[in-house]
Coordinates of C-alpha atoms in Angstrom, one line a residue:
X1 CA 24.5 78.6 74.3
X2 CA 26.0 75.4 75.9
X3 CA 24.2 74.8 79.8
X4 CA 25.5 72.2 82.1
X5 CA 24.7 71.1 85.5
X6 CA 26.5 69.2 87.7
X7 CA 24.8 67.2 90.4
X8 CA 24.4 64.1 92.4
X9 CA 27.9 64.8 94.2
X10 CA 29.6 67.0 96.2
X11 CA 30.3 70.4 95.1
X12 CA 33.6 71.6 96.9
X13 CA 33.7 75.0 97.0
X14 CA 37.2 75.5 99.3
X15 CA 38.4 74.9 102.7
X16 CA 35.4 76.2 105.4
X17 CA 33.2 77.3 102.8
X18 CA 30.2 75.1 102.5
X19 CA 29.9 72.4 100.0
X20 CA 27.2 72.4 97.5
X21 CA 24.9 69.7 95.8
X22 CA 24.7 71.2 92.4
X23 CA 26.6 73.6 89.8
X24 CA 25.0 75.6 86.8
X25 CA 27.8 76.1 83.9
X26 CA 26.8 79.0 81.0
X27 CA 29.3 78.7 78.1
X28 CA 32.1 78.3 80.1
X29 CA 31.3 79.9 83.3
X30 CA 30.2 79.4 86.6
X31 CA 26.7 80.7 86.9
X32 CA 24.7 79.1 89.8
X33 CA 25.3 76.9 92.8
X34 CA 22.6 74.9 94.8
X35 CA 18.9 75.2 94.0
X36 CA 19.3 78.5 92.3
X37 CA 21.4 76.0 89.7
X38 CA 18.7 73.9 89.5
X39 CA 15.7 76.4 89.3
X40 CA 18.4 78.3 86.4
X41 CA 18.6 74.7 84.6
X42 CA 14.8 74.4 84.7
X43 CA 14.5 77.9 83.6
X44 CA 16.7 77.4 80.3
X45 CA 14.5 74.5 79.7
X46 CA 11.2 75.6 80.2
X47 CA 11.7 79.3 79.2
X48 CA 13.9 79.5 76.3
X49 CA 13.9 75.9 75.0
X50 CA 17.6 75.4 75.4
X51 CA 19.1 72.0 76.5
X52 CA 20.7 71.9 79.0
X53 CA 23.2 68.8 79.4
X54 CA 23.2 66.8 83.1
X55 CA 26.5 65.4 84.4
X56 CA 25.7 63.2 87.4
X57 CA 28.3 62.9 89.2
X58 CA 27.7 59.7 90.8
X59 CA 28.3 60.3 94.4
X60 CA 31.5 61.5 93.6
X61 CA 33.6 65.1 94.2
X62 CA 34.0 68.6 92.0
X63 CA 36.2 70.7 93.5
X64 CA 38.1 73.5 91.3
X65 CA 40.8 72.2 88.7
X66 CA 44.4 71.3 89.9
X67 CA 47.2 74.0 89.6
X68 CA 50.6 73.5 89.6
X69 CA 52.6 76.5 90.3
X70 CA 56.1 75.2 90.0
X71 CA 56.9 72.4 87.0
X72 CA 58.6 71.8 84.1
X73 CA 56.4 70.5 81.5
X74 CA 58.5 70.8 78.3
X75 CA 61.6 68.8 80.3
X76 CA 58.6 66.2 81.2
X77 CA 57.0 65.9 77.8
X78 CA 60.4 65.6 76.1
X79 CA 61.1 62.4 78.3
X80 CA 58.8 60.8 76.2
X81 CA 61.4 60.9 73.5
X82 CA 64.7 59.6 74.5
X83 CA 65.3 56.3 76.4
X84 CA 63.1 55.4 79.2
X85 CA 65.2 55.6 81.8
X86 CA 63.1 57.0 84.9
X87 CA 61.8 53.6 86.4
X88 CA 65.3 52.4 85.5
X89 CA 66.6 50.9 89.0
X90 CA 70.5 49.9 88.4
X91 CA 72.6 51.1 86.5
X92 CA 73.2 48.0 84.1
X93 CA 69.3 48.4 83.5
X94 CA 70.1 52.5 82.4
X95 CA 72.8 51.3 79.9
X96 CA 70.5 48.4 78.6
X97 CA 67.4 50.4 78.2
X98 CA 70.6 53.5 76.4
X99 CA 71.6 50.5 74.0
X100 CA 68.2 49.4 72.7
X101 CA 67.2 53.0 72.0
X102 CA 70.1 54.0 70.4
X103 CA 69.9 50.6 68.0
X104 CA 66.3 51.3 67.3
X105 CA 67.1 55.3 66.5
X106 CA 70.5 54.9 63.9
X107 CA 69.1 58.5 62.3
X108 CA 69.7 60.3 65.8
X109 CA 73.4 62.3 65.9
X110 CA 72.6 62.9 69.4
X111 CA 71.1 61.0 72.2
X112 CA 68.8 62.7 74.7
X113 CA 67.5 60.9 77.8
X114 CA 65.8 61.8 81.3
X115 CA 66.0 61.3 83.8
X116 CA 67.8 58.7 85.6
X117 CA 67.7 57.8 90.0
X118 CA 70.6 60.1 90.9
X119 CA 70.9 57.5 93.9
X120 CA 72.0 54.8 92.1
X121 CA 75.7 55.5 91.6
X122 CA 77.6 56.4 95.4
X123 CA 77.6 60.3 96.0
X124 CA 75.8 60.7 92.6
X125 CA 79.0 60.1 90.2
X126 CA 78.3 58.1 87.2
X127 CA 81.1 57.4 84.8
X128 CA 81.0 58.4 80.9
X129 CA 82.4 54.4 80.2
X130 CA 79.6 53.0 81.7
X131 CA 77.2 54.8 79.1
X132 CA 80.0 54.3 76.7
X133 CA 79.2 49.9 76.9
X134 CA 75.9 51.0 75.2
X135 CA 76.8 53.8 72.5
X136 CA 80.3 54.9 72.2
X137 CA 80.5 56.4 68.6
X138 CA 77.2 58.7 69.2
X139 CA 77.1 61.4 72.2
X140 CA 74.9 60.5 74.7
X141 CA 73.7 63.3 77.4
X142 CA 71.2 61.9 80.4
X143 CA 69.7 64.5 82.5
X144 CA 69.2 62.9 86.5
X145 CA 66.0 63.3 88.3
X146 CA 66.9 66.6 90.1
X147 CA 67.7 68.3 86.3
X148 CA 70.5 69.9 88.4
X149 CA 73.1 67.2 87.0
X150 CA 73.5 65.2 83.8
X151 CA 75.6 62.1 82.9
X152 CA 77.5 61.9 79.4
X153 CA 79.4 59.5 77.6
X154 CA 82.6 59.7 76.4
X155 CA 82.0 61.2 73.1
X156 CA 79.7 64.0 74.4
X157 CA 82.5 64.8 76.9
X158 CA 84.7 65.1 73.8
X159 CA 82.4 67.4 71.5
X160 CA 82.2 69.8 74.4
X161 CA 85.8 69.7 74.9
X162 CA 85.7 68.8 78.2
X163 CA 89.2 66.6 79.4
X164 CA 91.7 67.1 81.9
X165 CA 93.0 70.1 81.3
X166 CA 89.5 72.0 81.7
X167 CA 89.0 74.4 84.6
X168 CA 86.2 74.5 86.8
X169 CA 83.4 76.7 85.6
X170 CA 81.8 79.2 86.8
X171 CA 78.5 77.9 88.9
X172 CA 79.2 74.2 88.1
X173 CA 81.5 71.4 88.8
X174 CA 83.3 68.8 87.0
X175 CA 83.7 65.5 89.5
X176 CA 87.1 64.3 88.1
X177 CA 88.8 60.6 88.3
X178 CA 92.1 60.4 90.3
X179 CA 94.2 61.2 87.0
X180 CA 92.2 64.3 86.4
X181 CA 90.2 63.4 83.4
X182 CA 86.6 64.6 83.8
X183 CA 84.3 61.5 85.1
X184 CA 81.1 62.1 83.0
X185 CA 78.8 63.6 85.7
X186 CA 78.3 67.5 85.1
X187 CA 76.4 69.7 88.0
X188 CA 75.0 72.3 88.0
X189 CA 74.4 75.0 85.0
X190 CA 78.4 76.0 84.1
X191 CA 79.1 72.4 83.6
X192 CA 76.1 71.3 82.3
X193 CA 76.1 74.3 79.8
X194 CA 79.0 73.1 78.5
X195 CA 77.8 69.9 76.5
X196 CA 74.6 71.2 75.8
X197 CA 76.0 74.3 74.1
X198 CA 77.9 71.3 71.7
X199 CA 74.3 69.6 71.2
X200 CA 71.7 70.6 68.8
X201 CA 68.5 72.3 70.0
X202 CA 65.6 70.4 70.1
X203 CA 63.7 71.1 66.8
X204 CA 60.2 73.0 66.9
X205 CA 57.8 70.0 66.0
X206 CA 60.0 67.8 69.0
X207 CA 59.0 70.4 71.6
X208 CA 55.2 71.1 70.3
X209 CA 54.9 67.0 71.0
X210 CA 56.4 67.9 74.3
X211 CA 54.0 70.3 74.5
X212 CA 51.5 67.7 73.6
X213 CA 52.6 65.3 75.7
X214 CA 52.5 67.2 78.6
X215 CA 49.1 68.3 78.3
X216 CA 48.1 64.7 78.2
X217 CA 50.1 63.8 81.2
X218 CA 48.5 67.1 83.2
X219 CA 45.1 66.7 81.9
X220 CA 44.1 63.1 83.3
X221 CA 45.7 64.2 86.5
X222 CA 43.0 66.9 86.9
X223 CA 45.6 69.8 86.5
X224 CA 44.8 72.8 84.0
X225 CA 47.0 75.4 85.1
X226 CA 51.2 75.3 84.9
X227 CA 53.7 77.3 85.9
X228 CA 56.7 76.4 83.4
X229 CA 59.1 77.6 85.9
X230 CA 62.1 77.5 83.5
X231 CA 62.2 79.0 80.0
X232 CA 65.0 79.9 77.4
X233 CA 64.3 81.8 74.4
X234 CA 63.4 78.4 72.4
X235 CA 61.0 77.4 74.7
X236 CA 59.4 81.0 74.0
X237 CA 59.1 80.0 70.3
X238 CA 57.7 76.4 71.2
X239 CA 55.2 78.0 73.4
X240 CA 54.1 80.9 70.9
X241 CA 54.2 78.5 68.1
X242 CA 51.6 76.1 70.3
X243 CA 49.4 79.5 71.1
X244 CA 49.0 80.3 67.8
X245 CA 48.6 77.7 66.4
X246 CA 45.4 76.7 68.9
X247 CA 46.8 73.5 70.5
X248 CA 47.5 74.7 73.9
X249 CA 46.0 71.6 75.9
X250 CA 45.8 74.1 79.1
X251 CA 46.9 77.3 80.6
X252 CA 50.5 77.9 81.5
X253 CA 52.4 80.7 82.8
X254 CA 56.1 81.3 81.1
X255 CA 59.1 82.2 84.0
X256 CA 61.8 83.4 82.1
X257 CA 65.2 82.5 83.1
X258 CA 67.7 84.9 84.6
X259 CA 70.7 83.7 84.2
X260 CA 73.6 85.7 86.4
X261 CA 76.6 85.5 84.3
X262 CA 74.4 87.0 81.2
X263 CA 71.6 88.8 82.8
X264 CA 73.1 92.5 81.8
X265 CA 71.1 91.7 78.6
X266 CA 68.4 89.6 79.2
X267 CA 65.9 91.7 80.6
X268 CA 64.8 93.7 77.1
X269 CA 64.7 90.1 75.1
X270 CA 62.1 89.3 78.5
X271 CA 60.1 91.8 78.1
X272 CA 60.0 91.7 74.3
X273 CA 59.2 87.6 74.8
X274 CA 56.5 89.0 77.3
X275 CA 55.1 90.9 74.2
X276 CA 55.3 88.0 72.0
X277 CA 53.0 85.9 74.2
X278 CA 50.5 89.1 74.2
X279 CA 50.3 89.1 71.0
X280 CA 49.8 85.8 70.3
X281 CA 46.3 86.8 72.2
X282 CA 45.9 83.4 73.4
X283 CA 43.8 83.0 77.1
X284 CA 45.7 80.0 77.8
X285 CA 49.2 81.6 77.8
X286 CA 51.4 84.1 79.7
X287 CA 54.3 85.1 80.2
X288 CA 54.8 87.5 83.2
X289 CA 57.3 85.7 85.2
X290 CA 60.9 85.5 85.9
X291 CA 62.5 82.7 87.5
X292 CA 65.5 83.1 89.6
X293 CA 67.6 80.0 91.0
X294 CA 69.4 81.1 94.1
X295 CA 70.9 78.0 94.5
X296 CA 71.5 74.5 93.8
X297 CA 70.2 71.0 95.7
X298 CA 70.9 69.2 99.1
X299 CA 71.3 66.1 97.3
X300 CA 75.1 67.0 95.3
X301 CA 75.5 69.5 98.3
X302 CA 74.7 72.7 96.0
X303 CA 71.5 73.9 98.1
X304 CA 73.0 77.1 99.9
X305 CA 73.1 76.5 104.1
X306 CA 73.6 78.6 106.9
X307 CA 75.5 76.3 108.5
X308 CA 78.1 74.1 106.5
X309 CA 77.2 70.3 105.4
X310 CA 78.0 67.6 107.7
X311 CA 80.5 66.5 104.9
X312 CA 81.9 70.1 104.7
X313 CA 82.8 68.8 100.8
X314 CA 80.9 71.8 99.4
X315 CA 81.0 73.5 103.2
X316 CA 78.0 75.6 102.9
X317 CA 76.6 74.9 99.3
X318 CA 76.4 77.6 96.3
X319 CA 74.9 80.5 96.0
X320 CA 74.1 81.3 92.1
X321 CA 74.0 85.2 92.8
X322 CA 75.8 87.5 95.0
X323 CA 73.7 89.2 97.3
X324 CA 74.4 92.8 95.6
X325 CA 73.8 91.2 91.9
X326 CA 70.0 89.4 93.1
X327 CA 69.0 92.7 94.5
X328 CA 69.8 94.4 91.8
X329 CA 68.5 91.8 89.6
X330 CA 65.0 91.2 91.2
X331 CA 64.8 95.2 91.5
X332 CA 64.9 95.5 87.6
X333 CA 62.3 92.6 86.8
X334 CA 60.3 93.8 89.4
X335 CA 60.4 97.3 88.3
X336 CA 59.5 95.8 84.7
X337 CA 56.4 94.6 86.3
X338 CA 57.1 91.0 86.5
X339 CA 57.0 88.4 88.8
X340 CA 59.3 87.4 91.1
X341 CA 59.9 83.7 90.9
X342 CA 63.0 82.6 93.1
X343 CA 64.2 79.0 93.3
X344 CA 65.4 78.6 96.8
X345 CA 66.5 75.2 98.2
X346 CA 68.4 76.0 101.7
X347 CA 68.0 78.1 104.8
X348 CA 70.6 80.5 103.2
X349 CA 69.2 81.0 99.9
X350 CA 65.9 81.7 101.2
X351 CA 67.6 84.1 103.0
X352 CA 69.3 85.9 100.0
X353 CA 65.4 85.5 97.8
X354 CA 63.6 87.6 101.0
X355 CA 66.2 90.3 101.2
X356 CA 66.2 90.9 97.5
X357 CA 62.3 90.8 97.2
X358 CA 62.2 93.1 100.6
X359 CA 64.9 95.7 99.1
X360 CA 62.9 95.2 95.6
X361 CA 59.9 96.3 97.6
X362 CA 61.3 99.5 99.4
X363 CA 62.8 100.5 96.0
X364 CA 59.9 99.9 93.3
X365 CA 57.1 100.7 96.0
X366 CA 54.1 98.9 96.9
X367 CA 51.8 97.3 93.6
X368 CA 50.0 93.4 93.8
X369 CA 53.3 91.8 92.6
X370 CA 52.7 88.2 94.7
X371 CA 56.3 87.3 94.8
X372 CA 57.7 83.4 95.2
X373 CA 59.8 81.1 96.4
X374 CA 60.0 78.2 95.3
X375 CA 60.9 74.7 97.4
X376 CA 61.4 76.3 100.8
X377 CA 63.2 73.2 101.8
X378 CA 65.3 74.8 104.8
X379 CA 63.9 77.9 106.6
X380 CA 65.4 79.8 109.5
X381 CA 63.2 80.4 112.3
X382 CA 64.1 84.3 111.9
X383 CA 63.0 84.3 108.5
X384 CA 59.4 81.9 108.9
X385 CA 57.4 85.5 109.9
X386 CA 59.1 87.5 106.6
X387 CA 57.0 85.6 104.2
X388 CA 53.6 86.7 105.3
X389 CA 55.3 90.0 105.8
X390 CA 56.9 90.3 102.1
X391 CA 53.9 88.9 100.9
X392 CA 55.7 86.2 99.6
X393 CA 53.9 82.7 98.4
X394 CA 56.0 79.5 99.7
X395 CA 55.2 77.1 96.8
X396 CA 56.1 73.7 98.2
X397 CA 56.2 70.9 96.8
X398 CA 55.0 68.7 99.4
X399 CA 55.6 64.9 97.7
X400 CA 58.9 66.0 98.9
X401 CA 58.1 65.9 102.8
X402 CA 58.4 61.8 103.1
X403 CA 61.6 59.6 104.7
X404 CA 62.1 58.0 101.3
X405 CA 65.0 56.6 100.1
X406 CA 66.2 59.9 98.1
X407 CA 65.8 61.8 101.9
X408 CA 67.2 58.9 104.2
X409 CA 69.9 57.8 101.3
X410 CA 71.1 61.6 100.5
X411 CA 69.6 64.2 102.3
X412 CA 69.7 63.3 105.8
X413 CA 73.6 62.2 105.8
X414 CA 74.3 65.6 103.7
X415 CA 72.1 67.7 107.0
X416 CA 72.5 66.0 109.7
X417 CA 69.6 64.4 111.6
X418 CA 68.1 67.9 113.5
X419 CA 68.6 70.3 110.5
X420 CA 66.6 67.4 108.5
X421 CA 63.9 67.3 111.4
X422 CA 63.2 71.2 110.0
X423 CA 62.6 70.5 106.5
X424 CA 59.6 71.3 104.4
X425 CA 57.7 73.7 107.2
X426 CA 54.3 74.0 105.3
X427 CA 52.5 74.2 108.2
X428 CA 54.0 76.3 110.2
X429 CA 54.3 78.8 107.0
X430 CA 50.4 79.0 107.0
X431 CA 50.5 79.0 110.7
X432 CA 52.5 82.2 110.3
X433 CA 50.2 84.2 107.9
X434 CA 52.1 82.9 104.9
X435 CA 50.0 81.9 101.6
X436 CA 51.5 78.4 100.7
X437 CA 50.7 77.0 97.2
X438 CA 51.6 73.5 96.0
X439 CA 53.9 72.5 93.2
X440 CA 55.3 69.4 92.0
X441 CA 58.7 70.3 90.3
X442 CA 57.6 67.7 87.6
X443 CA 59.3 65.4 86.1
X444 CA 61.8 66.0 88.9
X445 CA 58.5 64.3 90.5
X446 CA 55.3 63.0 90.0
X447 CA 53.0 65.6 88.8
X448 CA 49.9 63.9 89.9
X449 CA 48.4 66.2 92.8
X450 CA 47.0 63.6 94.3
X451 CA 50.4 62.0 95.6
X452 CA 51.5 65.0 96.8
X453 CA 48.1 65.8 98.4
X454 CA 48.5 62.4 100.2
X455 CA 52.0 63.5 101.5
X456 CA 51.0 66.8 102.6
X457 CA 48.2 65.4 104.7
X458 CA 50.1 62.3 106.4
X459 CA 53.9 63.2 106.3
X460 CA 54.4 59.0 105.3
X461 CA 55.3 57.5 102.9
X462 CA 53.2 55.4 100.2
X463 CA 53.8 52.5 102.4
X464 CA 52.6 54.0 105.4
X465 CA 56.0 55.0 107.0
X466 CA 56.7 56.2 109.7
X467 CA 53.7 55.2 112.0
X468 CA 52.1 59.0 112.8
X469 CA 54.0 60.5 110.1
X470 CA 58.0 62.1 109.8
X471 CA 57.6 65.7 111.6
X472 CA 54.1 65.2 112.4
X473 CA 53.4 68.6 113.8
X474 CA 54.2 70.3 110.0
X475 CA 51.2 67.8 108.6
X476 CA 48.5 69.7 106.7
X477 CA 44.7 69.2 106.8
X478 CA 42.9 67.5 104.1
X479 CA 40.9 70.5 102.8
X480 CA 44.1 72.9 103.3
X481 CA 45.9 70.7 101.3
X482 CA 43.6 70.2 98.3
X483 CA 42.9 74.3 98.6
X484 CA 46.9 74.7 98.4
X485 CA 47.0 72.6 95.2
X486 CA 44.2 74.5 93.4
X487 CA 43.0 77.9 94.5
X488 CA 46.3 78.8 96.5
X489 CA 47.7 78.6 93.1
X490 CA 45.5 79.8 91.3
X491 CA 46.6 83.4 93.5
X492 CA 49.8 82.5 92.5
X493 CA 48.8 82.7 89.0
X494 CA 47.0 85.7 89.2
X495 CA 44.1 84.2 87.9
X496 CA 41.8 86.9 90.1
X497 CA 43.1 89.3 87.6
X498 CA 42.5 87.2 84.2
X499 CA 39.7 88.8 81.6
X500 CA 38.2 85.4 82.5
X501 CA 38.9 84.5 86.4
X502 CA 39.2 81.2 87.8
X503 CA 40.4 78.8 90.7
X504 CA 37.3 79.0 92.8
X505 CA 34.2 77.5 92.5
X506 CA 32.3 80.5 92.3
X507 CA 29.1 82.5 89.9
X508 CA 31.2 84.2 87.6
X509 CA 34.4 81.9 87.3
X510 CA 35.6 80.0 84.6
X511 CA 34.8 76.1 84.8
X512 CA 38.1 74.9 85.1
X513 CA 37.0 72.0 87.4
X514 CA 38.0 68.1 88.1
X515 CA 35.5 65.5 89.0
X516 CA 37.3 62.6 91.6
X517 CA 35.4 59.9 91.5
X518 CA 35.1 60.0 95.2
X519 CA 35.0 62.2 98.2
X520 CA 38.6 62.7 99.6
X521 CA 37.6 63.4 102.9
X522 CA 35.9 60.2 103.2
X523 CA 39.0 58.1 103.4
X524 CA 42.5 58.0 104.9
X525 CA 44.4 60.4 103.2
X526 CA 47.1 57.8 102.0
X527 CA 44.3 56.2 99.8
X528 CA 43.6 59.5 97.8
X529 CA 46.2 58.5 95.2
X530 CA 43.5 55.4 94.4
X531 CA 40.9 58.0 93.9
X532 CA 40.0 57.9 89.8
X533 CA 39.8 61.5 88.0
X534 CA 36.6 61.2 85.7
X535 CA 36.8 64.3 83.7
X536 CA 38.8 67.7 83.6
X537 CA 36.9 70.8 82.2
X538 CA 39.1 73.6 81.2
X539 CA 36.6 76.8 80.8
X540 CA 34.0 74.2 81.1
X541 CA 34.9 71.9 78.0
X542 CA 35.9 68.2 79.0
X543 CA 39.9 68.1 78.1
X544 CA 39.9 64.2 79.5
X545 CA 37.1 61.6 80.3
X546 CA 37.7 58.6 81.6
X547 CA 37.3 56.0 79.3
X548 CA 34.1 54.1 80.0

């Protein structure tokens, strides 16, 4: 029998519960908090002869483990292997960074990359012959930051038969020069799908080091819990393959993708994927999510508005579903017993994800089925009250809720100054009754918890801007905040119903914990990024340790 305790530190045990000063771990599990920790700890010594093994934790902070209920972490661990193009900032550095991979990789038929500062080209359009300086007789397909959009050379553009004469697809766009000949920037899924149907899927030992890769990323930032929030049926494999084979690095949740324009036969390949991952009878994996997009993003005017962009290019955006299709849609996943997981960028999409979760609701009947919208970037005042009474879990990503350069450069021309004023409403959502969990959308963004922790709480930006923070009166509290990004979730993830709960700091929990180095609270909020992880415990075995 392995015993731990934890002490010398803070013991958080959630927003207004009280903190404790020491924690008793049995094999894996919470078992004791306080002095009944330490009179359980003496006990195993004195008693049974065990050893019991003493983590002090140095004045610092265990609180339960990050979650991150909306992420990509196969996207993120395959940017690992391509160029590195994220902290890329000009184009001329993109195409130099494209050229020195592709000259150090002559084996690779196709080049892969992610993901480039959509930003850095005016309205987002980035031509195939700039790409084509650095490799013109190899395709070459860059995914930007939002993963809404890529940017191709030439010769990907011509293996996917994409030229002048192609029409505009179906949920997607091809930006076109004045002659008509296709650019090289594809958005959104029916033009993106069309060069990645020409590529070769990503071989299985690729995406287990993706796998891999992301568990490493996760794992020092204190998170042990993702929700993959898109997944095809290779990703499946991937993540099967990873489960039984034992190198799961944590626990993920799998949100299959519904995809409109194919769904008609989709749902019995979900739910035999569902039975795949239940018998690959791993506790780290599940897969009893579907993941709806109901629309696009503000920044290439796809996010679906109420009211029209101050462009009017797009007018009022896209909506991936018709109303009628959604509801039907959500109805049958829901009535499959999964869950609802709806991606749902502006005021109108929202919209369209509550009326298809409430009709879902008055069709299927009442059951725990924690629905979920994802982003909540734009919501209508009418519709602020229907979360809380849908039951519906706004997961937010709140790095998002700064006056960077991506929100003054793109999103506040694109909205208009008072539509942007309304953006990201975390705390009036909890104000309202609604649960609001915390996701990062990573690699679209940092997946450290910590920066968007810092966001949440301030409403500034990493250099302090503005003064009192952008909307103040949406800023979250400290403790709400870190709450949101761990046990919120961790309801979101149904982990209340696991053979082996966790997400609170609790007797009877698993120990899936994460030790700062220092007490949050203690310091201004901005500073929390600063704040060292020493260890991550995942059932309460150490998946990272800081070095030294």
């Amino acid at each position: 029998m392995t015993t731990t305790l934890f002490t010398g530190g803070t013991i958080w045990t959630g927003a207004g519960r009280p903190a404790s000063d020491a924690l008793l771990v049995r094999d894996g599990v919470i078992a004791a908090l306080g002095e009944d920790a330490r009179r359980q700890a003496r006990a195993c010594g004195e008693t049974t002869g065990g050893t019991v093994e003493t983590v002090h934790l140095e004045g610092g902070f265990l609180m339960p483990a990050f979650g991150d209920g909306h992420a990509h972490p196969l996207f993120g661990g395959l940017e690992g292997q391509g160029p590195a193009v994220r902290d890329c900032t000009s184009i001329e550095q993109i195409i130099d960074e494209v050229r020195r991979y592709a000259e150090a990789n002559p084996e690779l038929d196709w080049i892969f990359g992610a993901s480039y500062d959509g930003s850095l080209a005016d309205e987002g359009l980035f031509d195939a012959r700039w790409l084509d300086e650095a490799v013109a007789d190899r395709p070459v397909v860059l995914r930007a930051w939002d993963y809404h959009t890529v940017w191709c050379n030439s010769r990907a553009l011509e293996l996917a038969g994409i030229d002048a004469q192609s029409p505009e697809p179906v949920l997607g766009e091809i930006p076109r020069r004045d002659d008509g000949s296709p650019l090289g920037t594809l958005r959104e899924w029916g033009a993106v799908d069309l060069v990645m149907a020409a590529a070769p899927v990503r071989d299985l030992d690729t995406r287990l080091r993706a796998i891999a890769a992301a568990g490493e990323y996760y794992l020092r930032r204190g998170v042990t819990w993702v929700q993959d929030a898109w997944v095809e049926p290779d990703d499946v494999d991937a993540w099967v393959a990873a489960a039984e084979r034992g190198i799961l690095p944590f626990r993920c949740n799998l949100g299959l993708y519904a995809d409109p324009r194919h769904f008609a036969t989709q749902l019995p390949a979900m739910i035999a994927a569902r039975q795949r991952v239940t018998d690959a009878a791993s506790p780290l994996l599940t897969a009893n999510t579907v993941k709806f997009f109901a629309d696009g993003v503000v920044e290439n005017e796809t996010g679906a508005l109420l009211e029209p962009y101050c462009s009017a290019l797009h007018k009022h955006g896209m909506s991936v579903w018709t109303q009628e299709d959604l509801d039907a849609a959500v109805r049958a996943v829901d009535a499959a017993g999964f869950q609802v997981h709806v991606h749902a960028i502006g005021d109108a999409a929202v919209r369209q994800a509550l009326d298809a979760i409430e009709r879902a609701i008055l069709a299927n009947g009442p059951r725990d089925r924690r629905p979920v919208i994802a982003h909540a970037q734009l919501v209508d005042d009418a519709d602020l009250p229907r979360f809380a009474e849908l039951g519906v879990i706004a997961n937010m990503q709140p790095l998002w809720a700064q006056l960077d350069a991506l929100m003054t450069v793109l999103t506040v021309p694109r909205l208009g100054q008072e539509r942007s004023d309304r953006q990201y409403r975390m705390h009036s959502l909890a104000a309202s009754g609604a649960r609001v969990a915390f996701g990062s959308d990573w690699p679209v963004s940092s997946g450290d918890p910590r920066d968007g922790i810092a966001v949440a709480a301030t409403r500034r930006t990493a250099d302090g801007e503005p003064v009192g923070g952008w909307t103040p009166h949406e800023i979250v509290d400290l403790d709400d905040a870190l709450e949101a990004y761990s046990t919120a979730v961790a309801h979101q993830a149904f982990a209340d119903r696991s053979p082996a709960p966790w997400g609170r700091i609790a007797p009877g929990m698993s120990a899936d914990l994460v030790w700062l180095a220092r007490d949050p609270r203690d310091q201004p909020p901005l500073h929390l990024p600063d704040v060292p992880i020493r260890a991550t415990y995942l059932a309460g075995t150490a998946r990272f340790l800081e070095a030294g």
